[in-house]
Coordinates of C-alpha atoms in Angstrom, one line a residue:
Chain A
E29 CA -4.0 -3.3 21.6
T30 CA -1.0 -1.1 21.4
G31 CA 0.1 0.2 18.0
V32 CA 3.6 0.6 16.5
T33 CA 5.4 3.3 18.4
Q34 CA 8.7 5.0 17.2
S35 CA 11.2 7.4 19.0
P36 CA 12.3 9.9 18.5
T37 CA 9.8 11.7 16.2
H38 CA 12.0 14.2 15.0
L39 CA 15.9 14.5 15.2
I40 CA 18.7 16.7 13.6
K41 CA 22.2 15.3 13.1
T42 CA 25.3 16.5 11.2
R43 CA 27.2 14.7 8.6
G44 CA 29.4 12.0 9.9
Q45 CA 27.4 11.4 13.1
Q46 CA 25.6 8.1 14.1
V47 CA 22.0 7.8 14.9
T48 CA 19.8 5.3 16.7
L49 CA 16.1 5.0 16.0
R50 CA 13.8 2.9 18.1
C51 CA 10.6 1.0 17.4
S52 CA 8.1 -1.0 19.5
S53 CA 6.0 -3.5 17.5
Q54 CA 2.4 -4.1 17.7
S55 CA 1.2 -6.3 20.6
G56 CA 1.3 -9.8 19.2
H57 CA 3.6 -9.1 16.2
N58 CA 6.9 -10.7 16.0
T59 CA 8.4 -9.2 12.8
V60 CA 9.6 -5.8 12.3
S61 CA 10.6 -3.9 9.0
W62 CA 12.2 -0.6 8.5
Y63 CA 11.6 1.7 5.5
Q64 CA 13.2 4.9 4.5
Q65 CA 10.8 7.5 2.8
A66 CA 12.6 10.6 1.2
L67 CA 10.7 13.6 0.2
G68 CA 8.3 12.9 -2.7
Q69 CA 8.9 9.1 -2.7
G70 CA 7.3 6.0 -1.5
P71 CA 8.8 3.9 1.4
Q72 CA 11.9 2.1 0.5
F73 CA 12.5 -1.3 2.3
I74 CA 15.7 -1.2 4.4
F75 CA 15.5 -4.6 6.2
Q76 CA 13.4 -6.9 8.2
Y77 CA 13.8 -8.6 11.5
Y78 CA 12.1 -11.8 12.6
R79 CA 12.9 -13.6 16.0
E80 CA 15.9 -11.4 16.4
E81 CA 17.6 -12.3 13.0
E82 CA 17.8 -10.2 9.8
N83 CA 15.3 -11.8 7.7
G84 CA 15.9 -9.7 4.3
R85 CA 17.6 -6.6 3.3
G86 CA 17.0 -4.0 0.7
N87 CA 19.5 -2.0 -1.4
F88 CA 21.0 -0.2 1.5
P89 CA 24.6 0.0 2.6
P90 CA 26.2 -1.9 5.6
R91 CA 26.3 1.4 7.7
F92 CA 22.5 0.8 8.0
S93 CA 22.2 -1.9 10.6
G94 CA 19.6 -3.1 13.0
L95 CA 18.8 -5.2 15.9
Q96 CA 15.6 -6.9 17.2
F97 CA 15.1 -7.6 21.0
P98 CA 13.4 -10.6 22.6
N99 CA 10.4 -8.4 23.3
Y100 CA 10.3 -7.9 19.4
S101 CA 11.2 -4.1 19.6
S102 CA 13.8 -3.1 17.2
E103 CA 16.6 -0.4 16.6
L104 CA 17.7 1.0 13.3
N105 CA 21.3 2.4 13.6
V106 CA 23.0 4.6 10.7
N107 CA 26.6 5.3 11.1
A108 CA 28.7 8.0 9.1
L109 CA 25.5 9.9 8.3
E110 CA 25.2 11.5 4.8
L111 CA 23.0 14.5 3.6
D112 CA 21.0 11.9 1.4
D113 CA 20.1 10.2 4.8
S114 CA 17.6 12.9 5.5
A115 CA 14.2 11.2 5.4
L116 CA 11.4 9.7 7.3
Y117 CA 12.1 6.5 8.7
L118 CA 9.3 4.1 9.1
C119 CA 8.9 1.0 11.3
A120 CA 6.2 -1.5 10.5
S121 CA 5.4 -4.7 12.3
S122 CA 3.4 -7.8 11.2
G123 CA 2.7 -11.2 12.5
Q124 CA 3.7 -14.3 10.7
G125 CA 1.3 -16.9 9.2
P126 CA -1.4 -16.6 6.9
N127 CA -2.8 -12.9 6.7
T128 CA -3.5 -10.3 4.3
G129 CA 0.1 -9.3 4.3
E130 CA -0.7 -6.2 6.1
L131 CA 2.2 -4.2 7.5
F132 CA 1.2 -1.9 10.6
F133 CA 3.3 1.4 10.3
G134 CA 4.3 3.6 13.1
E135 CA 4.2 7.4 12.7
G136 CA 7.8 7.6 11.7
S137 CA 11.1 9.3 12.8
R138 CA 12.0 12.3 10.8
L139 CA 15.9 12.7 10.5
T140 CA 17.4 15.8 9.1
V141 CA 21.2 15.6 8.4
L142 CA 22.9 19.0 8.0
Chain B
D1 CA 14.6 0.1 -11.3
Q2 CA 10.9 1.3 -10.3
Q3 CA 9.1 -2.0 -10.2
V4 CA 5.8 -0.4 -8.9
K5 CA 4.8 3.0 -10.6
Q6 CA 2.2 5.4 -9.9
N7 CA 2.2 7.9 -12.8
S8 CA -0.2 10.4 -11.6
P9 CA 1.2 12.5 -8.8
S10 CA -2.0 14.1 -8.0
L11 CA -5.8 13.8 -8.5
S12 CA -8.6 16.0 -7.7
V13 CA -12.3 14.8 -7.4
Q14 CA -15.5 16.3 -6.6
E15 CA -17.2 14.9 -3.3
G16 CA -19.7 12.1 -4.0
R17 CA -18.0 11.2 -7.4
I18 CA -15.7 8.2 -8.0
S19 CA -11.9 8.4 -7.3
I20 CA -9.9 6.0 -9.4
L21 CA -6.1 5.6 -8.5
N22 CA -3.9 3.7 -10.8
C23 CA -0.7 1.7 -10.4
D24 CA 1.5 -0.2 -12.8
Y25 CA 4.1 -2.9 -12.2
T26 CA 6.6 -4.7 -13.9
N27 CA 7.4 -7.9 -11.9
S28 CA 5.2 -10.9 -12.5
M29 CA 6.6 -12.5 -9.6
F30 CA 4.5 -10.3 -7.1
D31 CA 2.0 -12.3 -5.1
Y32 CA 0.2 -9.5 -3.2
F33 CA -0.9 -6.0 -3.8
L34 CA -1.8 -3.5 -1.1
W35 CA -3.1 0.1 -0.8
Y36 CA -1.9 2.3 1.9
K37 CA -3.3 5.9 2.8
K38 CA -1.2 8.5 4.4
Y39 CA -2.0 11.6 6.2
P40 CA 0.7 14.2 6.9
A41 CA 2.6 13.6 10.0
E42 CA 1.3 10.1 10.3
G43 CA 2.5 6.8 9.2
P44 CA 0.7 5.0 6.2
T45 CA -2.4 3.0 7.2
F46 CA -3.4 -0.2 5.5
L47 CA -6.6 0.2 3.3
I48 CA -7.2 -2.9 1.1
S49 CA -5.3 -5.7 -0.5
I50 CA -5.6 -8.4 -3.3
S51 CA -4.1 -11.6 -3.9
S52 CA -2.4 -12.1 -7.3
I53 CA -5.0 -15.0 -7.9
K54 CA -7.8 -12.8 -7.7
D55 CA -9.0 -9.8 -9.8
K56 CA -11.2 -7.9 -7.4
N57 CA -11.6 -7.4 -3.9
E58 CA -14.3 -5.0 -2.2
D59 CA -14.4 -3.3 1.2
G60 CA -17.2 -0.9 1.8
R61 CA -16.4 2.2 -0.5
F62 CA -13.2 0.7 -1.6
T63 CA -12.6 -1.7 -4.4
V64 CA -9.3 -2.9 -5.7
F65 CA -9.0 -4.4 -9.4
L66 CA -6.1 -6.3 -10.7
N67 CA -5.4 -6.9 -14.3
K68 CA -2.5 -9.4 -14.5
S69 CA -2.1 -9.4 -18.1
A70 CA -1.7 -5.6 -18.2
K71 CA 0.3 -5.7 -14.8
H72 CA -2.2 -2.9 -13.7
L73 CA -3.8 -2.3 -10.3
S74 CA -6.4 0.3 -9.6
L75 CA -8.3 1.6 -6.5
H76 CA -11.8 2.9 -6.7
I77 CA -13.3 5.0 -4.0
V78 CA -17.1 5.3 -4.2
P79 CA -18.5 7.9 -3.2
S80 CA -15.4 9.9 -2.5
Q81 CA -15.6 12.0 0.7
P82 CA -13.4 15.1 2.0
G83 CA -11.7 12.7 4.6
D84 CA -10.3 10.7 1.7
S85 CA -8.0 13.6 0.9
A86 CA -4.5 12.0 1.4
V87 CA -1.6 10.4 -0.3
Y88 CA -2.5 6.9 -1.5
F89 CA 0.4 4.4 -2.0
C90 CA 0.2 1.1 -3.9
A91 CA 2.7 -1.7 -2.7
A92 CA 3.5 -5.1 -4.1
R93 CA 4.9 -8.0 -2.3
R94 CA 7.4 -10.6 -3.3
G95 CA 7.8 -13.5 -0.7
T96 CA 7.2 -12.8 2.7
Y97 CA 9.3 -9.7 3.5
K98 CA 9.8 -7.4 0.6
Y99 CA 7.3 -4.7 0.0
I100 CA 7.9 -2.4 -3.0
F101 CA 6.0 0.9 -2.8
G102 CA 5.1 3.2 -5.4
T103 CA 5.7 7.0 -5.3
G104 CA 2.2 7.8 -4.3
T105 CA -0.8 9.9 -5.6
R106 CA -2.1 12.8 -3.7
L107 CA -5.9 12.8 -3.8
K108 CA -7.8 15.9 -3.1
V109 CA -11.5 15.6 -2.6
L110 CA -13.3 18.8 -3.0
A111 CA -16.5 19.6 -1.1

């Protein structure tokens, strides 16, 4: 069983640039969520994708956007990067249907905006 | 608007003793609560969960207690081991997609 994988693990961008982060969900999982974890904070929900559609969104501006592909992998795109976007971006996958509500997280992509 | 709060940023416990991590929440609509453990340079890993219709769930050394009237959740680790040293996050779920995490408690188990 393959776990959640994310790429890249680290990257540095400058203010105003755009970034794309990628995530492969755990085998058999059709739902992917993205979280932002700033230093000293807990993960904050950005949005969730289910069957290639956005299924819910947290309090993030429209310059945070995403995609889910037919194989359930996903991308997070952030445009017009700001210094405060520096954070660990976590992807989590889950199956649908009755379960414990467990999210399976990847190791994250650490973004630094200079 | 911090709906899930972990008021203790850190906790130190002697090996073999009990570790108690606490979490408070404000939204009575949460239907599921979870605890995650996070090591440096790794993503959070699921530890244990509890439905809002229960007040206790046990899994080996880990027990989660839910006090709905106090809107309080706690994780007990007995006995604590040095490998338990990590940051612990509590999370609450409302509906099927939105999980709200606390800010974490760093547990250090001293050998």
